[in-house]
Each structure stands twice: as C-alpha cells, then as structure tokens.
Coordinates of C-alpha atoms and ligand atoms in Angstrom, one line a residue:
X1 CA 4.1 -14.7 -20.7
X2 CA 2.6 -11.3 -21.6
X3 CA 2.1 -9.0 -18.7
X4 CA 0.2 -6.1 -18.2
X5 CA 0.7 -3.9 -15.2
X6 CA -2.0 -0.9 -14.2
X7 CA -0.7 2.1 -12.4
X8 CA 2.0 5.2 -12.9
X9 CA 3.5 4.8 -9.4
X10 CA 6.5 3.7 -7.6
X11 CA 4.2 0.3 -6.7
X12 CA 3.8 -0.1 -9.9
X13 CA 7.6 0.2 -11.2
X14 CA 8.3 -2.3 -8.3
X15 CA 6.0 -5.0 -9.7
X16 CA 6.7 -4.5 -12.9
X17 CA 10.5 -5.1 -12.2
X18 CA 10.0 -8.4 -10.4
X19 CA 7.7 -9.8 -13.3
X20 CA 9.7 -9.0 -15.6
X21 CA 12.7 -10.3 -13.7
X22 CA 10.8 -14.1 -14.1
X23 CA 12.4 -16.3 -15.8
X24 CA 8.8 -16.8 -17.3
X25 CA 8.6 -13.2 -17.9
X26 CA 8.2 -12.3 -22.3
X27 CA 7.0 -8.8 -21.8
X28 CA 5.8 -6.5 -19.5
X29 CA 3.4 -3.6 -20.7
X30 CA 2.3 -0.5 -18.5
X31 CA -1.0 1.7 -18.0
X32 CA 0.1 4.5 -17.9
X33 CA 3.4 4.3 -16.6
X34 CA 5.7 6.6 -16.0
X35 CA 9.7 7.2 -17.3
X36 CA 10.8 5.0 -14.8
X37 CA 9.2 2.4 -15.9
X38 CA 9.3 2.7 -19.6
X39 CA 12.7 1.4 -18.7
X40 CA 11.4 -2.5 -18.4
X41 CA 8.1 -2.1 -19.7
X42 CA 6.2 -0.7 -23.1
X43 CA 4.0 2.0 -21.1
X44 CA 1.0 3.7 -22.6
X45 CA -0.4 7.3 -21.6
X46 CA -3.8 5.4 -21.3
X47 CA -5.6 6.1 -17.7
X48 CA -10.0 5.6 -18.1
X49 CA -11.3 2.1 -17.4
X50 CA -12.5 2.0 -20.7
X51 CA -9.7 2.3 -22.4
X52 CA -7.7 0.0 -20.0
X53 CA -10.5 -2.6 -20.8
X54 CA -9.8 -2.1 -25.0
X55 CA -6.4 -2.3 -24.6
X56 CA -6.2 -5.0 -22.8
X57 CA -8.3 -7.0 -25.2
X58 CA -6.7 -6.4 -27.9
X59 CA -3.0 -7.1 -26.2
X60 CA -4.7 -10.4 -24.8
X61 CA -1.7 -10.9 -22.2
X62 CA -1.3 -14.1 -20.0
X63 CA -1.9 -12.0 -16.6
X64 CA -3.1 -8.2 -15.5
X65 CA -2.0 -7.0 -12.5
X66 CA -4.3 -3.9 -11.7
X67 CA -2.0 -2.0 -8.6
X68 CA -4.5 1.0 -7.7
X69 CA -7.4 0.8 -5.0
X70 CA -9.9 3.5 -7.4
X71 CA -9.8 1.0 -10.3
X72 CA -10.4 -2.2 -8.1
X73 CA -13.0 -0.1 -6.4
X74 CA -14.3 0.7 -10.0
X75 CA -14.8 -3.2 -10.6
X76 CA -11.6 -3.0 -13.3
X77 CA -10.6 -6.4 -12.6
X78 CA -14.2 -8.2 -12.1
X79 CA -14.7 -6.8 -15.8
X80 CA -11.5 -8.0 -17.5
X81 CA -12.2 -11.0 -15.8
X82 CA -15.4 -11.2 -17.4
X83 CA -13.4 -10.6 -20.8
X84 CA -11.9 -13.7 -20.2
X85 CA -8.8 -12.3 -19.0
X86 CA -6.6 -13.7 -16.1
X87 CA -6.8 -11.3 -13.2
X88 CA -4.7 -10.5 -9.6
X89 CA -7.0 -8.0 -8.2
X90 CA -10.5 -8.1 -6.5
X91 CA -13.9 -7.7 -8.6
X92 CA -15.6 -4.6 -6.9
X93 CA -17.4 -6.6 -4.1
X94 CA -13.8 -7.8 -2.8
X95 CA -12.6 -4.3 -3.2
X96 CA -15.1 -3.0 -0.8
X97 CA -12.8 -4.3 2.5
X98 CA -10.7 -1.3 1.5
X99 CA -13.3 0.9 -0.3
X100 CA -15.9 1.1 2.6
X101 CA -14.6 1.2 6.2
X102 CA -18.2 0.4 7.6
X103 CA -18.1 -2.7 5.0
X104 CA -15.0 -3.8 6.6
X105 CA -16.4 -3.2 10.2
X106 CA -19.0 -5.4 9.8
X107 CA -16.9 -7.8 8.3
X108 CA -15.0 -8.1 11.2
X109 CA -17.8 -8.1 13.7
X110 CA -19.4 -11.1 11.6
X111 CA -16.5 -13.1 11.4
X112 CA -14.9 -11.9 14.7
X113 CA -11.7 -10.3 13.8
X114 CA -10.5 -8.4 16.6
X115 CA -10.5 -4.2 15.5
X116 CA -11.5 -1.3 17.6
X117 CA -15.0 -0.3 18.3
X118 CA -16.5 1.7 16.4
X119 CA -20.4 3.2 15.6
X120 CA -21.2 4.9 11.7
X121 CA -22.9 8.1 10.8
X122 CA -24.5 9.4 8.2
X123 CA -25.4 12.8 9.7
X124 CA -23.3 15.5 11.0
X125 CA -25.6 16.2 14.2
X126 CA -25.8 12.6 15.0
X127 CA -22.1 12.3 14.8
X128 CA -21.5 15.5 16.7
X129 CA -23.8 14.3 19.7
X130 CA -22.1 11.3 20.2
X131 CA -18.7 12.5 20.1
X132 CA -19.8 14.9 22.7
X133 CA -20.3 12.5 25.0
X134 CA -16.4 11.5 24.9
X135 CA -13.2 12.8 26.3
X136 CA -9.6 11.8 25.3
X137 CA -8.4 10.6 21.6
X138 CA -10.6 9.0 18.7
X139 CA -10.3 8.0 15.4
X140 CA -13.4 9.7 12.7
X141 CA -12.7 8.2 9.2
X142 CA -14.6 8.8 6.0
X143 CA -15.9 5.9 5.0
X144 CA -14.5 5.9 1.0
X145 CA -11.6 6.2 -0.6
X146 CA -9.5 9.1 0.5
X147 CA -6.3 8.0 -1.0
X148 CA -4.9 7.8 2.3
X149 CA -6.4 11.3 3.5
X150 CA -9.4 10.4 5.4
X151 CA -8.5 8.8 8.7
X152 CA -8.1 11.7 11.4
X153 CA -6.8 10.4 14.7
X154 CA -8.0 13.0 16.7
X155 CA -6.4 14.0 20.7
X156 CA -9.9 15.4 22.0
X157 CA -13.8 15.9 20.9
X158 CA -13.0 19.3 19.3
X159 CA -10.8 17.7 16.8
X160 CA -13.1 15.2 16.0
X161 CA -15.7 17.3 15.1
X162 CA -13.7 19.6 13.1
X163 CA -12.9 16.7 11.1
X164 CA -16.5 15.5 10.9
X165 CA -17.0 18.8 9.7
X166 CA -14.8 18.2 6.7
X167 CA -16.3 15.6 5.8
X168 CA -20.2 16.4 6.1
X169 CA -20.2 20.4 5.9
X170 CA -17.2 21.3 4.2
X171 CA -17.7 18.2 1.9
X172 CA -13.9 17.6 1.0
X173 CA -14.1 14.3 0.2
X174 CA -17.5 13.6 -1.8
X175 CA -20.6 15.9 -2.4
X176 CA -23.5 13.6 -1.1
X177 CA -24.2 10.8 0.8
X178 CA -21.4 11.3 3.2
X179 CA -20.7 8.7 6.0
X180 CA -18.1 8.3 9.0
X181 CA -16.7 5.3 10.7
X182 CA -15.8 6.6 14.6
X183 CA -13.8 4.4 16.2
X184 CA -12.4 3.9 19.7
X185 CA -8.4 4.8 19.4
X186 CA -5.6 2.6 19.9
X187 CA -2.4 2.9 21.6
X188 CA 0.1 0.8 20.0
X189 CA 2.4 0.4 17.0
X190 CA 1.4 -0.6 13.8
X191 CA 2.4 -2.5 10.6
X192 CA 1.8 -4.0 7.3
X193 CA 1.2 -7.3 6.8
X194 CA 0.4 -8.9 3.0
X195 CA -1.5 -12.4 2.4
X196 CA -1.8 -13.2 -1.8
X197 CA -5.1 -15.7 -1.5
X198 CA -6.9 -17.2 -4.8
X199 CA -9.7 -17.6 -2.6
X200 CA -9.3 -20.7 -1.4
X201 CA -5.5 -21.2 -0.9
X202 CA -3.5 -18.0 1.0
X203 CA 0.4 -17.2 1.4
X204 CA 1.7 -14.5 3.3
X205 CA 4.5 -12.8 1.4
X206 CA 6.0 -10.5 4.2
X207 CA 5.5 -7.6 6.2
X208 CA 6.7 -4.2 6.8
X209 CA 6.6 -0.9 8.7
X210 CA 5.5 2.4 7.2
X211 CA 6.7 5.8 8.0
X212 CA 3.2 7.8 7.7
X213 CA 4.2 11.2 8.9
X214 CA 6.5 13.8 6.8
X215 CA 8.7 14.7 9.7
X216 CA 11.5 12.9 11.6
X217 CA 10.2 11.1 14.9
X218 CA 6.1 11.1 13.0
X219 CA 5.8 14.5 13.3
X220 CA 4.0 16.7 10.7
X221 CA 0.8 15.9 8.5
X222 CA 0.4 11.9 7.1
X223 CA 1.4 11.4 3.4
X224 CA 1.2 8.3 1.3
X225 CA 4.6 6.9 3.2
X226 CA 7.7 8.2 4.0
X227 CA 9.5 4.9 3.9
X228 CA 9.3 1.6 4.8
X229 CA 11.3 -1.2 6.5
X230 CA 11.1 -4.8 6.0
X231 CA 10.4 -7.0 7.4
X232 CA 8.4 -5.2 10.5
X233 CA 10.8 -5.4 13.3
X234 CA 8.4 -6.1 15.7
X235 CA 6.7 -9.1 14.3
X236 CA 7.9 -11.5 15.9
X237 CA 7.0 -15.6 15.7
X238 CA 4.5 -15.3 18.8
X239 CA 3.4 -12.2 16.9
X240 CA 3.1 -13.5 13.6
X241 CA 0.9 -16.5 14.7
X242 CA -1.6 -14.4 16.7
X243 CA -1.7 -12.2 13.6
X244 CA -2.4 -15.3 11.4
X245 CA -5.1 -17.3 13.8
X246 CA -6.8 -14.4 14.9
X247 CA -6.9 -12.1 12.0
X248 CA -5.3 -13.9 8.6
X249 CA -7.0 -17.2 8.4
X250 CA -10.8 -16.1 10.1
X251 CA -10.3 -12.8 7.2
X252 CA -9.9 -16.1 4.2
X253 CA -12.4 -17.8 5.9
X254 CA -15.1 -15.0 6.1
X255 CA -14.7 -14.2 2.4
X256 CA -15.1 -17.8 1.6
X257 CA -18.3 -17.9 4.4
X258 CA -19.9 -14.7 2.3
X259 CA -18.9 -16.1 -1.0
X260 CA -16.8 -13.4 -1.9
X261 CA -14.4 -13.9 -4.5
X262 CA -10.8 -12.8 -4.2
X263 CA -8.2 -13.2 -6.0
X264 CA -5.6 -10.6 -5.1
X265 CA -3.4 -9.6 -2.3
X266 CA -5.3 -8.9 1.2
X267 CA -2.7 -5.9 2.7
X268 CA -3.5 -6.0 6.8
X269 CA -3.0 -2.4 8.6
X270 CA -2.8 -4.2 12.0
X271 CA -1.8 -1.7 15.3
X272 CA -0.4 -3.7 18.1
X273 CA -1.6 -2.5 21.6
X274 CA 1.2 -2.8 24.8
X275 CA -0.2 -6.4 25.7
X276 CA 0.9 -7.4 22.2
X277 CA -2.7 -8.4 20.6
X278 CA -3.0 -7.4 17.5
X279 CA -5.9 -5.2 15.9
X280 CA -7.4 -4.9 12.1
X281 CA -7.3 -1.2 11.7
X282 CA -8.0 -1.4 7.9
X283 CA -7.8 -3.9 5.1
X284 CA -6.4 -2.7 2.0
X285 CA -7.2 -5.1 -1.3
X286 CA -3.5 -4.1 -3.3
X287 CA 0.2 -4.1 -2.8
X288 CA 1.2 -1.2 -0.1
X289 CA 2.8 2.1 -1.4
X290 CA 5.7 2.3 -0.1
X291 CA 5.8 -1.1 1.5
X292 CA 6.1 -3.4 -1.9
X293 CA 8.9 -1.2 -2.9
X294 CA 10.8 -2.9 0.4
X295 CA 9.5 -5.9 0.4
X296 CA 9.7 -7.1 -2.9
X297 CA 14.0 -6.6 -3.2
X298 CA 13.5 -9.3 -0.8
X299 CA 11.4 -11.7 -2.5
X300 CA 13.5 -15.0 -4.1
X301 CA 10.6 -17.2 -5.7
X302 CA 9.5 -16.7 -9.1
X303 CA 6.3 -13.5 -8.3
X304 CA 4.9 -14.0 -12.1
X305 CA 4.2 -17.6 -11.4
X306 CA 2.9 -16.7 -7.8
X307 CA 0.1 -14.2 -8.9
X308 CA -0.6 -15.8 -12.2
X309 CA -1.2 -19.1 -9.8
X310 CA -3.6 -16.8 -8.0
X311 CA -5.1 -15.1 -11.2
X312 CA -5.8 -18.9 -12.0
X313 CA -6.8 -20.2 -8.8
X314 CA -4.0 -22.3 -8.9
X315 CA -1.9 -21.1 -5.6
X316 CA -1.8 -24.3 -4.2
X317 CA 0.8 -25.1 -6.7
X318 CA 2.7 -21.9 -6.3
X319 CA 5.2 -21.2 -3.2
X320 CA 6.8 -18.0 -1.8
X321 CA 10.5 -17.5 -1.0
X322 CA 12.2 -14.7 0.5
X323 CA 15.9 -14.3 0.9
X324 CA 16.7 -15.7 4.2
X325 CA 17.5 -13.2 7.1
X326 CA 17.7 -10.4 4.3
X327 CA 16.4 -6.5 5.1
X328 CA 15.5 -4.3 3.3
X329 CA 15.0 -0.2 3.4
X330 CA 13.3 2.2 1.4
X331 CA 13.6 5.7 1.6
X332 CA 11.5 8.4 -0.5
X333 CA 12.8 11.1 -1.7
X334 CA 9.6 14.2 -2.4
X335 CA 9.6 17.6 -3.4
X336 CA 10.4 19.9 -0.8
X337 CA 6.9 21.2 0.2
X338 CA 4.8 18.0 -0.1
X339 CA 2.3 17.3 0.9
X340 CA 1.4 20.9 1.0
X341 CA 2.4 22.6 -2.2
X342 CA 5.6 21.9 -3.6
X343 CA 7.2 23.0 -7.0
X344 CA 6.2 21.0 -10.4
X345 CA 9.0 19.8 -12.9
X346 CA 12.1 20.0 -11.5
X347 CA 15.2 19.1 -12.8
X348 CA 17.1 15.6 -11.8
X349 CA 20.7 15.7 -12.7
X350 CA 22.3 12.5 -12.6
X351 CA 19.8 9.5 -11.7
X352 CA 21.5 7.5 -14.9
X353 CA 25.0 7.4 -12.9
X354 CA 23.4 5.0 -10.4
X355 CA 22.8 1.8 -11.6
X356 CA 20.3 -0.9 -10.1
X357 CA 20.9 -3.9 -9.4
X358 CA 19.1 -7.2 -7.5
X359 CA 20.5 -5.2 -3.7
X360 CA 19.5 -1.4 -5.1
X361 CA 16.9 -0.3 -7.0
X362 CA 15.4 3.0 -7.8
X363 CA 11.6 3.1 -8.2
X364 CA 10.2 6.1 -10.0
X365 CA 7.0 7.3 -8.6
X366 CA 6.6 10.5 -10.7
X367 CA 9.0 11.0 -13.5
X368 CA 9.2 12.4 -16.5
X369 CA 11.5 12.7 -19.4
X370 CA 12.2 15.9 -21.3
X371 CA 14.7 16.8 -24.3
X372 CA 16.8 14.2 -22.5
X373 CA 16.4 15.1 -18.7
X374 CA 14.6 14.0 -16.1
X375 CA 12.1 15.8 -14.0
X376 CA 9.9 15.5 -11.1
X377 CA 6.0 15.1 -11.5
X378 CA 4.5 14.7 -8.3
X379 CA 4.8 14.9 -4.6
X380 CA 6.6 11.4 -3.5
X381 CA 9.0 11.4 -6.8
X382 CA 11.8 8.2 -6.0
X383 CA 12.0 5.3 -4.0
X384 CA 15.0 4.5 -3.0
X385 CA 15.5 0.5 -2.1
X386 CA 18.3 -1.5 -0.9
X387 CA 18.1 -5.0 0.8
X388 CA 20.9 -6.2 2.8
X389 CA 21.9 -8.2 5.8
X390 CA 20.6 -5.9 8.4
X391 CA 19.4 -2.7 8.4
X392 CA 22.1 -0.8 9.2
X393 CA 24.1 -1.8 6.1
X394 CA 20.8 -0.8 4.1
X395 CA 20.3 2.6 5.9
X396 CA 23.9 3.5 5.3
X397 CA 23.6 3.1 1.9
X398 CA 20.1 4.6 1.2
X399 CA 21.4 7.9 2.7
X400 CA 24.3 7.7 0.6
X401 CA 22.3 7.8 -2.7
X402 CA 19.8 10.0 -1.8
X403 CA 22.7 12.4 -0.7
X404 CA 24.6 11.7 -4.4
X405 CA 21.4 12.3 -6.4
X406 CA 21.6 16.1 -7.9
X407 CA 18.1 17.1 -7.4
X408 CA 18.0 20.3 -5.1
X409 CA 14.6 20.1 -4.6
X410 CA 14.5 17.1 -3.2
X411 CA 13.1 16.3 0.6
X412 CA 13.6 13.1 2.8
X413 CA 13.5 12.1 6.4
X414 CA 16.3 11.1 8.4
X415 CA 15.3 8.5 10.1
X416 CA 14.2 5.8 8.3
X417 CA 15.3 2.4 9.6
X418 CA 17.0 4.1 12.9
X419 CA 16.5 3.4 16.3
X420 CA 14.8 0.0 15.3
X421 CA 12.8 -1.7 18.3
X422 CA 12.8 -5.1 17.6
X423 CA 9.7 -5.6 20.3
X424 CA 6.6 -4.0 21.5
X425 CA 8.8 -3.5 24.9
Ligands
LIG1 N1 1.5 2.5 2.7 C1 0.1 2.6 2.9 C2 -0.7 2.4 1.7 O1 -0.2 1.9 0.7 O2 -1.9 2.7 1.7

C-alpha cells in the first residue's frame, strides 16, 4: 500500500516509521515533512489544504493519515474523503471534540461523561463578574485551538481574569468572536489515554503520561510536552475499566447517538482526583505529541492494517498488540530558551553516529539539512525513544544519548521517567 502522512513533526516521523515498518507497507509519502523523515518517506515542502488535496489526488495512495488538529479542524480529511480517498482522521464535525471546548462540554453533559463543571462566556464583563464571585484555583480556557497555549490553570480570581483578559481584551488568540470555557479545577494527576474507533467498532491502543511543564518537578511555563512515559503508571486494571465504562464506551456511544462520524483516534486528557475517579479534561481527535512517540516503540501488531481497517470501517477485523510488559521513555531534547525565545539553526554534530533500531529511535521534530549538516528548526527539535523492560533501563539509556548528541544548544529535563508512582497513593 501507498501511504501518505500529513504533518512536519516528531508525531508525524513516528507514524510514518511504524507504517512504513508494515509488512504491507510499499511507500510512505510526507506533507511536508521534515529531514528526519525524508529518511523513510518521499516528503514534499507542500503545507495549504489545497495543495494537500491536489497532491493527494494525483498520488491516489491506499490510506492518508492527516496527524495535525488545524487541518482536521479545517475539515482536511472530510474533503479527501469526499475525493474518494480512504481517510484516519475526523471530517470537521468530529474534529470539533478538540477544536471547541464548549462543544466538548456539552457533549459530555448530554451523554454524561464525568468532567468538571464548567459555565461559557462570550463577554469579558460577564466572565469577570462571575469569576468574582470565586476564591481558590480555576481553570479559564479559550475555547479554540491554541496549540496547546490556551488552558490557564489559575491559583486565585486575579489570575483568572488576567487570562480572560488575554483572551477578550488583549485578543491573543483570535480577533473576534472570542469565547471561554471556565471550569471548576481539579486536584489530581492526569494522563493520556488513546481509543482508534471507525465509528462503530473501538480499540484502545495504550496510554501514557505527559511532562507539560519545561522545568524539573512541572515547574516553569507548559510547552507542547517535555516527555512522555508509557504506559501511564498509574493506570491501573481498576483504573482502566472505570476509564473505559464511564468515559471510553458512553464517548463511542454518544458519537454514534449524534450521528457523528469518526473515523480516527479519540486521544482522552483524563485527570484522576485522590478518590481515583477519573475526569474528561479534554478530548483531542489525533495522535498525542509527545505521547505517540512512546507509545508507538511499543506497538507489536501490524498499525497500517489497523488504521486502514478504520479508514475502511473495517476495525472489527483489525486487532492491536503491544509488546507484553514492555516500557517505553521518551525524552525531548529543545533549544535552550524555548518556549520563550530560543536561537534558530543550530548546528547538530553527530545525530548519524546513532543508529535506530526497533528499542531506539530518534524522532525529528524540526530538522533541517544543510551542505551536509544538520540543524535545528524549532523549539522541541528531537525525540528521543527507547522501549525496554522497565523504565529504569529506558531512562538510563535516554540520558545517555541525549548526553552523547553534540548539539550545545540543546535543553532537556532531568526527570523524565524518575520517581515513578505506580498509584494515585
Ligand atoms: N501531548 C499533548 C498533546 O499532544 O496535545
């Protein structure tokens, strides 16, 4: 089969290297790609929907994955589809679980999916007054895509109107018609949980735990993921099956009950409160960045046959395997400075000396090559993944090659994957 892959990130490079590991697997193609993955797949510097859409016509591959949440949000996949194309990604209306947060609240008020309370605004005053009439920590979020900048969990009222101020006075995110989600704040600890569903059939294909923050212990601003471990050590069988009865199967259900379409992966952010009941704090409708990165070293069944089952609405035929009692770290390694402002094409010395294999893998997230060399282009630049049996044996080693790559600007935290708690307690 002919693949086509959309996205330029380290997602994308780790999708791309476990469809084109299929035994199934002819080619893989890219849009746009980046050096990384030019490695296993022909990538092409093309980025608009439009010309995604031509180029995918004309290639007329067996499956197109589409990775990023602004082009499902775009309705990129409902129009290939309508090309004729086979498709793992949401049309537009599927998309809007992750795209609008008040979409997704109502959602899981209508079909009872436990998440925390929450009231929306479309007015600053409004949202102002009724914050005033709180103490203690909340959460404000824009309601669009923010690509992963517009929750604010906020420690008091001032906080949460400073960040309502971003978002209606200051306008940071969009220029009109401006709307927050405020939500009641939850103690607990969170993780990532994926479900692939055709619509009909579903398969949960692991979980994980992101590092949001920059700093060691989550301290510092949130980025797009620090690194990720996998699976989420505190999802455990009691765990899991409260996260699938409660939240999992009523989510599959609703979509089916509202005749929405989906044929993707449903990524849960679920935060886990003291008494161990889980809550929805957002749906995302595409692989997690860094999460897939962990997860998929892990994955044993044949992935090209599993999401071209789901393109096809075939995933009752299709299964999912994952190396048994296997873990699996991955660390990023940014530019020092990110995600404030950090230098722009730097040099990395000696990233061909370590080669990957089916344990370690390098992801590139923003590469590029030059006369020969590679440099950074972008904040989050590598992922670096091992799986293993248990986590120490993958922390060990994912320290060691981020210490052996020759890249002196390069920043990382220390404690990915330490001090594991393997329960809520
Ligand atoms: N790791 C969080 C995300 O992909 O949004």
């Amino acid at each position: 089969m002919n693949v086509i892959v959309v996205g330029s990130g380290a997602r994308e490079h780790a999708l791309c290297r476990i469809l084109h590991k299929s035994y199934l697997c002819e080619k893989v193609f890219c849009f746009p790609g980046n050096y990384g993955i030019s490695q296993i797949a022909e990538c092409k510097d093309i980025s608009t929907k439009e010309d995604i859409v031509e180029e995918c016509i004309k290639i007329n591959p067996d499956l197109v994955v589409v990775g990023p949440e602004n082009y499902l949000s775009e309705n990129l996949a409902g129009e290939l589809r309508n090309k004729g194309l086979n498709v793992f990604g949401p049309d537009s209306e599927g998309a809007k679980l992750e795209s609008s947060k008040e979409f997704m609240k109502e959602f899981c008020q209508s079909h009872n999916i436990p998440t925390a309370k929450s009231q929306t605004f479309v007015d600053f005053d409004e949202a102002k007054n009724y914050l005033e009439s709180f103490n203690g920590p909340i959460v404000v979020k824009y309601d669009g895509l923010a690509a992963g900048k517009g929750v604010f969990v906020c420690t008091n009222t001032n906080e949460a109107i400073e960040a309502c101020e971003r978002i209606f006075i200051k306008k940071e995110f969009n220029q009109e018609n401006n709307k927050v989600v405020i939500e009641e704040f939850i103690e607990g600890k969170e993780l990532s949980f994926f479900t692939i569903t055709d619509g009909n059939e579903y398969l949960n294909i692991g979980s994980a735990q992101d590092y949001k923050r920059v700093g060691n212990n989550d301290t510092g601003p949130n980025t797009g993921g620090m690194g990720t471990i996998s699976p989420a050590p505190i999802l455990d069988n009691n765990l899991d099956m409260i996260i699938q009865d409660q939240i999992v199967k009523k989510t599959i259900e609703g979509l089916k009950h509202d005749n929405i379409a989906f044929q993707g992966v449903i990524f849960f952010g679920i935060i886990v409160n003291e008494h161990h009941q889980p809550y929805l704090l957002e749906y995302n409708t595409r692989f997690g960045d860094p999460e897939i990165q962990s997860i998929s070293l892990r994955i044993k069944s044949d992935f090209l046959s599993l999401l071209h089952s789901t393109a096809t609405k075939n995933l009752k035929y299709a299964n999912i395997e994952l190396f048994k009692n296997k873990k699996s770290i991955c660390l990023i390694l940014a530019t020092k400075g990110y995600p404030g402002d950090y230098p722009k094409n730097t040099e990395i010395r000696n990233l061909s000396e370590l080669k990957n294999n089916d344990e370690f893998y390098i992801f590139h997230a923003a590469t590029k090559l030059i006369n020969n060399k590679v440099f950074s282009n972008g904040g989050r630049v590598l992922s670096i993944v091992v799986c293993g049996d248990n986590f120490l044996e993958c922390r060990n080693k994912v320290y060691e090659v981020a210490d052996i790559i020759d890249w002196p600007e390069k920043y990382y935290r220390s404690d990915i994957g330490a001090n594991i708690k393997f329960s809520y307690f």
